[in-house]
DNA sequence: TATAATAGCTTACATAAAGTAACTAAAGGA
DNA sequence: TCCTTTAGTTACTTTATGTAAGCTATTATA
C-alpha cells in the first residue's frame, strides 16, 4: 500500500496543534501575558484541562510560567519565542476562516 | 473579566483543524484523490474514526466522495476547492516544524 | 454452483480524554 | 478567628477514540 511516510516533525507539530484548546490558548496568549483565571474566562476550557495544557506547553517550551511575588501572589503565563513563532500559522487560519467559514455554519 | 471575544469564524476553523486526524487527513489528500484503504494505511487512524471524519468533512464541503463504477467499484475521496484552500495553513505548519521541532522530541 | 476474496464500511465493546463541581493551600484583610 | 481570592487538584461523569469482529456487495476461483 501507498506508504508515503509523513515527515515526523510535521506530525509532531500537527499533534501539538490538534490537541483540543491548544490553538485557542496560544492565540489568547499572543495578546500578552495572562493569568490562569483570565485565560479560563476567555476561552471555554475547564480548569482541569487548562492546568494540564499549561504544564504540557511549558514542558514543550511554548509557554513560560512566572510567579510574581505580589500580594496576593500572581502567576503569569506568556509565550516563549517558540510560542510566538506560531503566529503565522494562526494568521493563516484566521485568513482562511474569513473567506471560507460561512455565517450558516456558525451555530455551534 | 477580560472577555475579548474571539472571532467565531476563527473559532470554527480552529475547531475543524483541531479534531484529531483531520489535519493529517487533509494533508494526505493534498497529494491527490485516494481510497478509504489507502488513507487508512498512510495515517494511523482507525476505520471507525476515518469513516466518521470523511462524512463530517464531506458535509462541511472540504472533501468530496466519488463512486467510480469500475469493477470492483472504487470509492475515491478528494479535496474540494475549500479543502485545497487549506494548503497554506499546512505549509506554515510544515515550515514551523522544520525550525522548531527538535530531534529529541521525536520519540512518540 | 458453492466458496472464497476484497473493499468499504458498521457495530459492540474497551480505554482514554475532557467536562463538572466540590475541595484545598497560601496569603492577606476584617 | 474567620472570610476572601487565586491557582490549582481530586473524584466522578460524559464524550471521543481505539479494537476487533461482522456485514454487504461484487468478482474470482474451485
PDB file of C-alpha atoms (C1' of nucleotides) in Angstrom:
ATOM      1  CA  UNK A   1       0.000   0.000   0.000  1.00  0.00           C
ATOM      2  CA  UNK A   2       0.931   3.639  -0.630  1.00  0.00           C
ATOM      3  CA  UNK A   3       3.120   4.206   2.415  1.00  0.00           C
ATOM      4  CA  UNK A   4       4.390   7.717   1.651  1.00  0.00           C
ATOM      5  CA  UNK A   5       5.848   8.460   5.035  1.00  0.00           C
ATOM      6  CA  UNK A   6       4.772  11.747   6.572  1.00  0.00           C
ATOM      7  CA  UNK A   7       7.582  13.880   7.978  1.00  0.00           C
ATOM      8  CA  UNK A   8       7.794  13.217  11.725  1.00  0.00           C
ATOM      9  CA  UNK A   9       8.470  16.864  12.541  1.00  0.00           C
ATOM     10  CA  UNK A  10       5.321  17.827  10.710  1.00  0.00           C
ATOM     11  CA  UNK A  11       3.394  15.118  12.525  1.00  0.00           C
ATOM     12  CA  UNK A  12       4.685  16.369  15.850  1.00  0.00           C
ATOM     13  CA  UNK A  13       3.639  19.934  15.065  1.00  0.00           C
ATOM     14  CA  UNK A  14       0.211  18.744  13.986  1.00  0.00           C
ATOM     15  CA  UNK A  15      -0.244  16.703  17.118  1.00  0.00           C
ATOM     16  CA  UNK A  16       0.614  19.768  19.184  1.00  0.00           C
ATOM     17  CA  UNK A  17      -1.863  21.997  17.397  1.00  0.00           C
ATOM     18  CA  UNK A  18      -4.626  19.477  17.226  1.00  0.00           C
ATOM     19  CA  UNK A  19      -4.829  18.956  20.930  1.00  0.00           C
ATOM     20  CA  UNK A  20      -8.125  20.403  21.984  1.00  0.00           C
ATOM     21  CA  UNK A  21      -7.801  24.033  23.184  1.00  0.00           C
ATOM     22  CA  UNK A  22      -4.103  24.380  22.433  1.00  0.00           C
ATOM     23  CA  UNK A  23      -4.511  26.630  19.411  1.00  0.00           C
ATOM     24  CA  UNK A  24      -7.013  28.916  21.098  1.00  0.00           C
ATOM     25  CA  UNK A  25      -4.850  29.051  24.183  1.00  0.00           C
ATOM     26  CA  UNK A  26      -1.828  30.161  22.172  1.00  0.00           C
ATOM     27  CA  UNK A  27      -3.970  32.630  20.257  1.00  0.00           C
ATOM     28  CA  UNK A  28      -5.101  34.103  23.533  1.00  0.00           C
ATOM     29  CA  UNK A  29      -1.545  34.481  24.799  1.00  0.00           C
ATOM     30  CA  UNK A  30      -0.498  36.252  21.599  1.00  0.00           C
ATOM     31  CA  UNK A  31      -2.144  39.342  23.043  1.00  0.00           C
ATOM     32  CA  UNK A  32       0.168  39.298  26.043  1.00  0.00           C
ATOM     33  CA  UNK A  33       0.874  37.568  29.363  1.00  0.00           C
ATOM     34  CA  UNK A  34      -2.182  36.357  31.207  1.00  0.00           C
ATOM     35  CA  UNK A  35      -3.213  34.746  34.429  1.00  0.00           C
ATOM     36  CA  UNK A  36      -4.877  31.387  34.867  1.00  0.00           C
ATOM     37  CA  UNK A  37      -8.263  32.870  35.629  1.00  0.00           C
ATOM     38  CA  UNK A  38      -8.194  35.288  32.721  1.00  0.00           C
ATOM     39  CA  UNK A  39      -7.417  32.576  30.236  1.00  0.00           C
ATOM     40  CA  UNK A  40     -10.108  30.384  31.699  1.00  0.00           C
ATOM     41  CA  UNK A  41     -12.740  33.055  31.311  1.00  0.00           C
ATOM     42  CA  UNK A  42     -11.722  33.997  27.775  1.00  0.00           C
ATOM     43  CA  UNK A  43     -11.956  30.518  26.277  1.00  0.00           C
ATOM     44  CA  UNK A  44     -14.394  27.855  27.404  1.00  0.00           C
ATOM     45  CA  UNK A  45     -11.759  25.473  28.733  1.00  0.00           C
ATOM     46  CA  UNK A  46     -12.194  23.742  32.078  1.00  0.00           C
ATOM     47  CA  UNK A  47      -9.711  24.359  34.872  1.00  0.00           C
ATOM     48  CA  UNK A  48      -8.637  20.761  34.900  1.00  0.00           C
ATOM     49  CA  UNK A  49      -7.645  20.764  31.254  1.00  0.00           C
ATOM     50  CA  UNK A  50      -6.195  24.284  31.298  1.00  0.00           C
ATOM     51  CA  UNK A  51      -3.864  23.265  34.068  1.00  0.00           C
ATOM     52  CA  UNK A  52      -2.881  20.150  32.116  1.00  0.00           C
ATOM     53  CA  UNK A  53      -2.278  22.084  28.890  1.00  0.00           C
ATOM     54  CA  UNK A  54      -0.230  24.801  30.520  1.00  0.00           C
ATOM     55  CA  UNK A  55       2.074  22.241  32.100  1.00  0.00           C
ATOM     56  CA  UNK A  56       2.367  20.449  28.819  1.00  0.00           C
ATOM     57  CA  UNK A  57       3.088  23.573  26.796  1.00  0.00           C
ATOM     58  CA  UNK A  58       5.564  24.753  29.386  1.00  0.00           C
ATOM     59  CA  UNK A  59       7.407  21.485  29.063  1.00  0.00           C
ATOM     60  CA  UNK A  60       7.477  21.831  25.304  1.00  0.00           C
ATOM     61  CA  UNK A  61       8.957  25.296  25.583  1.00  0.00           C
ATOM     62  CA  UNK A  62       5.956  27.086  24.107  1.00  0.00           C
ATOM     63  CA  UNK A  63       4.719  28.748  27.280  1.00  0.00           C
ATOM     64  CA  UNK A  64       6.516  30.303  30.243  1.00  0.00           C
ATOM     65  CA  UNK A  65       5.185  30.461  33.794  1.00  0.00           C
ATOM     66  CA  UNK A  66       6.191  33.351  36.031  1.00  0.00           C
ATOM     67  CA  UNK A  67       5.458  33.694  39.700  1.00  0.00           C
ATOM     68  CA  UNK A  68       5.155  37.347  40.596  1.00  0.00           C
ATOM     69  CA  UNK A  69       5.575  37.792  44.359  1.00  0.00           C
ATOM     70  CA  UNK A  70       2.938  40.430  44.748  1.00  0.00           C
ATOM     71  CA  UNK A  71       0.296  40.311  47.310  1.00  0.00           C
ATOM     72  CA  UNK A  72      -1.549  38.119  46.675  1.00  0.00           C
ATOM     73  CA  UNK A  73       0.890  36.155  44.556  1.00  0.00           C
ATOM     74  CA  UNK A  74       0.266  36.438  40.867  1.00  0.00           C
ATOM     75  CA  UNK A  75       1.063  33.823  38.263  1.00  0.00           C
ATOM     76  CA  UNK A  76       1.555  34.940  34.709  1.00  0.00           C
ATOM     77  CA  UNK A  77       1.629  32.777  31.662  1.00  0.00           C
ATOM     78  CA  UNK A  78       3.226  34.033  28.475  1.00  0.00           C
ATOM     79  CA  UNK A  79       4.577  32.761  25.183  1.00  0.00           C
ATOM     80  CA  UNK A  80       8.230  31.981  24.657  1.00  0.00           C
ATOM     81  CA  UNK A  81       9.962  32.741  21.372  1.00  0.00           C
ATOM     82  CA  UNK A  82       8.902  29.297  20.182  1.00  0.00           C
ATOM     83  CA  UNK A  83       5.351  30.131  21.163  1.00  0.00           C
ATOM     84  CA  UNK A  84       5.333  33.453  19.328  1.00  0.00           C
ATOM     85  CA  UNK A  85       6.745  31.817  16.250  1.00  0.00           C
ATOM     86  CA  UNK A  86       3.406  30.042  15.815  1.00  0.00           C
ATOM     87  CA  UNK A  87       1.750  33.336  14.977  1.00  0.00           C
ATOM     88  CA  UNK A  88       1.983  32.983  11.165  1.00  0.00           C
ATOM     89  CA  UNK A  89       0.104  29.693  11.375  1.00  0.00           C
ATOM     90  CA  UNK A  90      -2.665  31.276  13.386  1.00  0.00           C
ATOM     91  CA  UNK A  91      -2.826  34.198  10.980  1.00  0.00           C
ATOM     92  CA  UNK A  92      -3.277  31.779   8.095  1.00  0.00           C
ATOM     93  CA  UNK A  93      -6.105  30.073   9.923  1.00  0.00           C
ATOM     94  CA  UNK A  94      -7.704  33.429  10.616  1.00  0.00           C
ATOM     95  CA  UNK A  95      -7.353  34.379   6.989  1.00  0.00           C
ATOM     96  CA  UNK A  96      -8.834  31.159   5.767  1.00  0.00           C
ATOM     97  CA  UNK A  97     -11.750  31.446   8.135  1.00  0.00           C
ATOM     98  CA  UNK A  98     -12.671  34.879   6.791  1.00  0.00           C
ATOM     99  CA  UNK A  99     -13.025  33.502   3.297  1.00  0.00           C
ATOM    100  CA  UNK A 100     -14.377  30.044   3.873  1.00  0.00           C
ATOM    101  CA  UNK A 101     -16.410  29.887   7.041  1.00  0.00           C
ATOM    102  CA  UNK A 102     -19.951  30.979   6.274  1.00  0.00           C
ATOM    103  CA  UNK A 103     -22.469  32.537   8.637  1.00  0.00           C
ATOM    104  CA  UNK A 104     -24.697  29.485   8.353  1.00  0.00           C
ATOM    105  CA  UNK A 105     -22.096  27.215   9.889  1.00  0.00           C
ATOM    106  CA  UNK A 106     -21.667  29.348  12.956  1.00  0.00           C
ATOM    107  CA  UNK A 107     -24.326  27.778  15.115  1.00  0.00           C
ATOM    108  CA  UNK A 108     -22.162  25.682  17.416  1.00  0.00           C
TER     109      UNK A 108
ATOM    110  CA  UNK B   1     -13.002  39.619  33.469  1.00  0.00           C
ATOM    111  CA  UNK B   2     -11.168  40.246  30.196  1.00  0.00           C
ATOM    112  CA  UNK B   3     -13.800  38.947  27.800  1.00  0.00           C
ATOM    113  CA  UNK B   4     -12.134  39.852  24.498  1.00  0.00           C
ATOM    114  CA  UNK B   5     -14.411  37.827  22.277  1.00  0.00           C
ATOM    115  CA  UNK B   6     -12.663  35.565  19.818  1.00  0.00           C
ATOM    116  CA  UNK B   7     -13.935  35.750  16.244  1.00  0.00           C
ATOM    117  CA  UNK B   8     -16.436  32.922  15.739  1.00  0.00           C
ATOM    118  CA  UNK B   9     -15.196  32.188  12.229  1.00  0.00           C
ATOM    119  CA  UNK B  10     -11.709  31.727  13.581  1.00  0.00           C
ATOM    120  CA  UNK B  11     -13.034  29.517  16.349  1.00  0.00           C
ATOM    121  CA  UNK B  12     -14.885  27.406  13.829  1.00  0.00           C
ATOM    122  CA  UNK B  13     -11.782  26.972  11.698  1.00  0.00           C
ATOM    123  CA  UNK B  14      -9.764  26.037  14.753  1.00  0.00           C
ATOM    124  CA  UNK B  15     -12.327  23.513  15.870  1.00  0.00           C
ATOM    125  CA  UNK B  16     -12.214  21.924  12.424  1.00  0.00           C
ATOM    126  CA  UNK B  17      -8.442  21.651  12.395  1.00  0.00           C
ATOM    127  CA  UNK B  18      -8.091  20.528  15.949  1.00  0.00           C
ATOM    128  CA  UNK B  19     -10.235  17.473  15.544  1.00  0.00           C
ATOM    129  CA  UNK B  20      -7.930  14.545  15.863  1.00  0.00           C
ATOM    130  CA  UNK B  21      -6.662  13.299  12.473  1.00  0.00           C
ATOM    131  CA  UNK B  22      -8.346  15.983  10.414  1.00  0.00           C
ATOM    132  CA  UNK B  23      -5.202  17.909   9.556  1.00  0.00           C
ATOM    133  CA  UNK B  24      -3.237  14.810   8.623  1.00  0.00           C
ATOM    134  CA  UNK B  25      -6.154  13.544   6.588  1.00  0.00           C
ATOM    135  CA  UNK B  26      -6.317  16.764   4.586  1.00  0.00           C
ATOM    136  CA  UNK B  27      -2.550  16.754   4.207  1.00  0.00           C
ATOM    137  CA  UNK B  28      -2.752  13.270   2.807  1.00  0.00           C
ATOM    138  CA  UNK B  29      -5.418  14.251   0.287  1.00  0.00           C
ATOM    139  CA  UNK B  30      -3.340  17.206  -0.904  1.00  0.00           C
ATOM    140  CA  UNK B  31      -1.310  14.694  -2.870  1.00  0.00           C
ATOM    141  CA  UNK B  32      -4.376  13.592  -4.826  1.00  0.00           C
ATOM    142  CA  UNK B  33      -7.584  11.564  -4.642  1.00  0.00           C
ATOM    143  CA  UNK B  34      -7.379   8.469  -2.520  1.00  0.00           C
ATOM    144  CA  UNK B  35      -9.380   5.469  -1.457  1.00  0.00           C
ATOM    145  CA  UNK B  36     -10.518   4.600   2.023  1.00  0.00           C
ATOM    146  CA  UNK B  37      -7.986   1.839   2.438  1.00  0.00           C
ATOM    147  CA  UNK B  38      -5.082   3.900   1.185  1.00  0.00           C
ATOM    148  CA  UNK B  39      -5.781   6.704   3.591  1.00  0.00           C
ATOM    149  CA  UNK B  40      -6.149   4.258   6.404  1.00  0.00           C
ATOM    150  CA  UNK B  41      -2.780   2.718   5.757  1.00  0.00           C
ATOM    151  CA  UNK B  42      -0.980   6.024   5.355  1.00  0.00           C
ATOM    152  CA  UNK B  43      -2.030   7.550   8.664  1.00  0.00           C
ATOM    153  CA  UNK B  44      -2.654   5.589  11.839  1.00  0.00           C
ATOM    154  CA  UNK B  45      -6.374   6.343  12.018  1.00  0.00           C
ATOM    155  CA  UNK B  46      -8.898   3.637  12.815  1.00  0.00           C
ATOM    156  CA  UNK B  47     -11.588   2.720  10.305  1.00  0.00           C
ATOM    157  CA  UNK B  48     -14.310   3.802  12.629  1.00  0.00           C
ATOM    158  CA  UNK B  49     -12.971   7.320  13.017  1.00  0.00           C
ATOM    159  CA  UNK B  50     -11.866   7.653   9.393  1.00  0.00           C
ATOM    160  CA  UNK B  51     -15.390   6.914   8.274  1.00  0.00           C
ATOM    161  CA  UNK B  52     -16.729   9.449  10.742  1.00  0.00           C
ATOM    162  CA  UNK B  53     -14.249  12.146   9.685  1.00  0.00           C
ATOM    163  CA  UNK B  54     -14.846  11.653   5.980  1.00  0.00           C
ATOM    164  CA  UNK B  55     -18.580  12.053   6.420  1.00  0.00           C
ATOM    165  CA  UNK B  56     -18.036  15.104   8.538  1.00  0.00           C
ATOM    166  CA  UNK B  57     -15.622  16.738   6.136  1.00  0.00           C
ATOM    167  CA  UNK B  58     -17.864  15.918   3.226  1.00  0.00           C
ATOM    168  CA  UNK B  59     -20.701  17.671   4.958  1.00  0.00           C
ATOM    169  CA  UNK B  60     -18.541  20.693   5.577  1.00  0.00           C
ATOM    170  CA  UNK B  61     -17.617  20.852   1.922  1.00  0.00           C
ATOM    171  CA  UNK B  62     -13.945  20.095   2.447  1.00  0.00           C
ATOM    172  CA  UNK B  63     -13.919  16.598   0.977  1.00  0.00           C
ATOM    173  CA  UNK B  64     -15.726  15.071  -1.988  1.00  0.00           C
ATOM    174  CA  UNK B  65     -16.706  11.409  -2.299  1.00  0.00           C
ATOM    175  CA  UNK B  66     -16.872   9.833  -5.744  1.00  0.00           C
ATOM    176  CA  UNK B  67     -18.168   6.417  -6.591  1.00  0.00           C
ATOM    177  CA  UNK B  68     -16.337   5.086  -9.617  1.00  0.00           C
ATOM    178  CA  UNK B  69     -18.334   2.259 -11.217  1.00  0.00           C
ATOM    179  CA  UNK B  70     -15.390   0.103 -12.071  1.00  0.00           C
ATOM    180  CA  UNK B  71     -15.188  -3.497 -11.310  1.00  0.00           C
ATOM    181  CA  UNK B  72     -14.949  -3.773  -8.370  1.00  0.00           C
ATOM    182  CA  UNK B  73     -16.497  -0.460  -7.502  1.00  0.00           C
ATOM    183  CA  UNK B  74     -13.991   2.120  -6.369  1.00  0.00           C
ATOM    184  CA  UNK B  75     -14.609   4.971  -3.996  1.00  0.00           C
ATOM    185  CA  UNK B  76     -12.374   7.985  -4.233  1.00  0.00           C
ATOM    186  CA  UNK B  77     -12.033  10.776  -1.737  1.00  0.00           C
ATOM    187  CA  UNK B  78     -10.605  14.096  -2.800  1.00  0.00           C
ATOM    188  CA  UNK B  79     -10.405  17.703  -1.672  1.00  0.00           C
ATOM    189  CA  UNK B  80     -12.838  20.317  -2.865  1.00  0.00           C
ATOM    190  CA  UNK B  81     -11.719  23.870  -3.583  1.00  0.00           C
ATOM    191  CA  UNK B  82     -12.407  24.669   0.049  1.00  0.00           C
ATOM    192  CA  UNK B  83     -10.253  21.736   1.028  1.00  0.00           C
ATOM    193  CA  UNK B  84      -7.357  22.758  -1.184  1.00  0.00           C
ATOM    194  CA  UNK B  85      -7.521  26.271   0.161  1.00  0.00           C
ATOM    195  CA  UNK B  86      -6.248  24.924   3.474  1.00  0.00           C
ATOM    196  CA  UNK B  87      -2.873  24.224   1.911  1.00  0.00           C
ATOM    197  CA  UNK B  88      -1.186  27.484   3.019  1.00  0.00           C
ATOM    198  CA  UNK B  89      -2.019  26.665   6.622  1.00  0.00           C
ATOM    199  CA  UNK B  90      -0.461  23.239   6.307  1.00  0.00           C
ATOM    200  CA  UNK B  91       2.594  24.722   4.633  1.00  0.00           C
ATOM    201  CA  UNK B  92       3.036  27.110   7.553  1.00  0.00           C
ATOM    202  CA  UNK B  93       2.832  24.228   9.980  1.00  0.00           C
ATOM    203  CA  UNK B  94       5.376  22.309   7.943  1.00  0.00           C
ATOM    204  CA  UNK B  95       7.653  25.332   7.897  1.00  0.00           C
ATOM    205  CA  UNK B  96       7.370  25.879  11.586  1.00  0.00           C
ATOM    206  CA  UNK B  97       8.084  22.250  12.309  1.00  0.00           C
ATOM    207  CA  UNK B  98      11.348  22.374  10.362  1.00  0.00           C
ATOM    208  CA  UNK B  99      12.647  25.166  12.561  1.00  0.00           C
ATOM    209  CA  UNK B 100      11.166  24.384  15.921  1.00  0.00           C
ATOM    210  CA  UNK B 101      10.665  20.677  16.332  1.00  0.00           C
ATOM    211  CA  UNK B 102      13.917  19.127  17.527  1.00  0.00           C
ATOM    212  CA  UNK B 103      15.123  15.582  17.036  1.00  0.00           C
ATOM    213  CA  UNK B 104      14.925  14.949  20.770  1.00  0.00           C
ATOM    214  CA  UNK B 105      11.172  15.468  20.815  1.00  0.00           C
ATOM    215  CA  UNK B 106      10.507  12.941  18.103  1.00  0.00           C
ATOM    216  CA  UNK B 107      10.147   9.896  20.279  1.00  0.00           C
ATOM    217  CA  UNK B 108       6.364   9.489  20.249  1.00  0.00           C
TER     218      UNK B 108
ATOM    219  C1'  DT C   1     -22.999 -23.819  -8.145  1.00  0.00           C
ATOM    220  C1'  DA C   2     -20.552 -23.139  -3.926  1.00  0.00           C
ATOM    221  C1'  DT C   3     -16.754 -20.985  -1.714  1.00  0.00           C
ATOM    222  C1'  DA C   4     -13.599 -17.511  -1.071  1.00  0.00           C
ATOM    223  C1'  DA C   5     -11.566 -12.916  -1.518  1.00  0.00           C
ATOM    224  C1'  DT C   6     -11.600  -7.899  -1.382  1.00  0.00           C
ATOM    225  C1'  DA C   7     -13.261  -3.111  -0.441  1.00  0.00           C
ATOM    226  C1'  DG C   8     -15.758  -0.163   2.276  1.00  0.00           C
ATOM    227  C1'  DC C   9     -17.922   0.327   5.817  1.00  0.00           C
ATOM    228  C1'  DT C  10     -20.732  -0.513  10.618  1.00  0.00           C
ATOM    229  C1'  DT C  11     -21.419  -2.360  15.245  1.00  0.00           C
ATOM    230  C1'  DA C  12     -20.390  -3.601  20.056  1.00  0.00           C
ATOM    231  C1'  DC C  13     -17.459  -3.101  23.465  1.00  0.00           C
ATOM    232  C1'  DA C  14     -12.995  -1.165  25.952  1.00  0.00           C
ATOM    233  C1'  DT C  15      -9.942   2.586  27.003  1.00  0.00           C
ATOM    234  C1'  DA C  16      -8.532   7.424  27.047  1.00  0.00           C
ATOM    235  C1'  DA C  17      -9.530  12.330  27.071  1.00  0.00           C
ATOM    236  C1'  DA C  18     -12.323  16.060  28.558  1.00  0.00           C
ATOM    237  C1'  DG C  19     -16.129  18.258  31.450  1.00  0.00           C
ATOM    238  C1'  DT C  20     -18.166  19.319  36.166  1.00  0.00           C
ATOM    239  C1'  DA C  21     -18.218  20.578  40.569  1.00  0.00           C
ATOM    240  C1'  DA C  22     -16.511  20.349  45.012  1.00  0.00           C
ATOM    241  C1'  DC C  23     -12.346  20.883  47.580  1.00  0.00           C
ATOM    242  C1'  DT C  24      -7.509  22.540  49.138  1.00  0.00           C
ATOM    243  C1'  DA C  25      -3.481  25.623  50.125  1.00  0.00           C
ATOM    244  C1'  DA C  26      -1.492  30.006  50.840  1.00  0.00           C
ATOM    245  C1'  DA C  27      -1.710  34.739  51.963  1.00  0.00           C
ATOM    246  C1'  DG C  28      -3.939  38.998  53.498  1.00  0.00           C
ATOM    247  C1'  DG C  29      -7.630  41.553  55.476  1.00  0.00           C
ATOM    248  C1'  DA C  30     -11.808  42.479  58.581  1.00  0.00           C
TER     249       DA C  30
ATOM    250  C1'  DT D   1     -10.533  33.862  64.172  1.00  0.00           C
ATOM    251  C1'  DC D   2     -12.973  33.689  60.042  1.00  0.00           C
ATOM    252  C1'  DC D   3     -13.523  35.256  55.327  1.00  0.00           C
ATOM    253  C1'  DT D   4     -11.836  36.176  50.576  1.00  0.00           C
ATOM    254  C1'  DT D   5      -9.112  35.442  46.453  1.00  0.00           C
ATOM    255  C1'  DT D   6      -6.132  32.894  43.214  1.00  0.00           C
ATOM    256  C1'  DA D   7      -4.391  28.866  41.449  1.00  0.00           C
ATOM    257  C1'  DG D   8      -4.820  24.956  41.235  1.00  0.00           C
ATOM    258  C1'  DT D   9      -6.272  19.437  42.378  1.00  0.00           C
ATOM    259  C1'  DT D  10      -9.403  15.496  43.078  1.00  0.00           C
ATOM    260  C1'  DA D  11     -13.268  12.335  42.321  1.00  0.00           C
ATOM    261  C1'  DC D  12     -16.595  11.289  39.348  1.00  0.00           C
ATOM    262  C1'  DT D  13     -19.371  11.579  34.725  1.00  0.00           C
ATOM    263  C1'  DT D  14     -19.671  12.094  29.838  1.00  0.00           C
ATOM    264  C1'  DT D  15     -17.666  12.042  25.302  1.00  0.00           C
ATOM    265  C1'  DA D  16     -14.174  10.641  21.905  1.00  0.00           C
ATOM    266  C1'  DT D  17     -11.318   7.276  20.097  1.00  0.00           C
ATOM    267  C1'  DG D  18      -9.354   2.513  19.530  1.00  0.00           C
ATOM    268  C1'  DT D  19     -10.033  -2.511  18.572  1.00  0.00           C
ATOM    269  C1'  DA D  20     -11.735  -6.242  16.553  1.00  0.00           C
ATOM    270  C1'  DA D  21     -15.405  -8.725  14.653  1.00  0.00           C
ATOM    271  C1'  DG D  22     -19.124  -8.607  11.342  1.00  0.00           C
ATOM    272  C1'  DC D  23     -21.825  -7.152   7.183  1.00  0.00           C
ATOM    273  C1'  DT D  24     -22.853  -6.245   2.175  1.00  0.00           C
ATOM    274  C1'  DA D  25     -21.812  -6.151  -2.476  1.00  0.00           C
ATOM    275  C1'  DT D  26     -19.144  -7.713  -6.232  1.00  0.00           C
ATOM    276  C1'  DT D  27     -15.989 -10.606  -8.712  1.00  0.00           C
ATOM    277  C1'  DA D  28     -12.794 -14.559  -8.819  1.00  0.00           C
ATOM    278  C1'  DT D  29     -11.862 -19.357  -8.115  1.00  0.00           C
ATOM    279  C1'  DA D  30     -12.726 -24.470  -7.406  1.00  0.00           C
TER     280       DA D  30
END
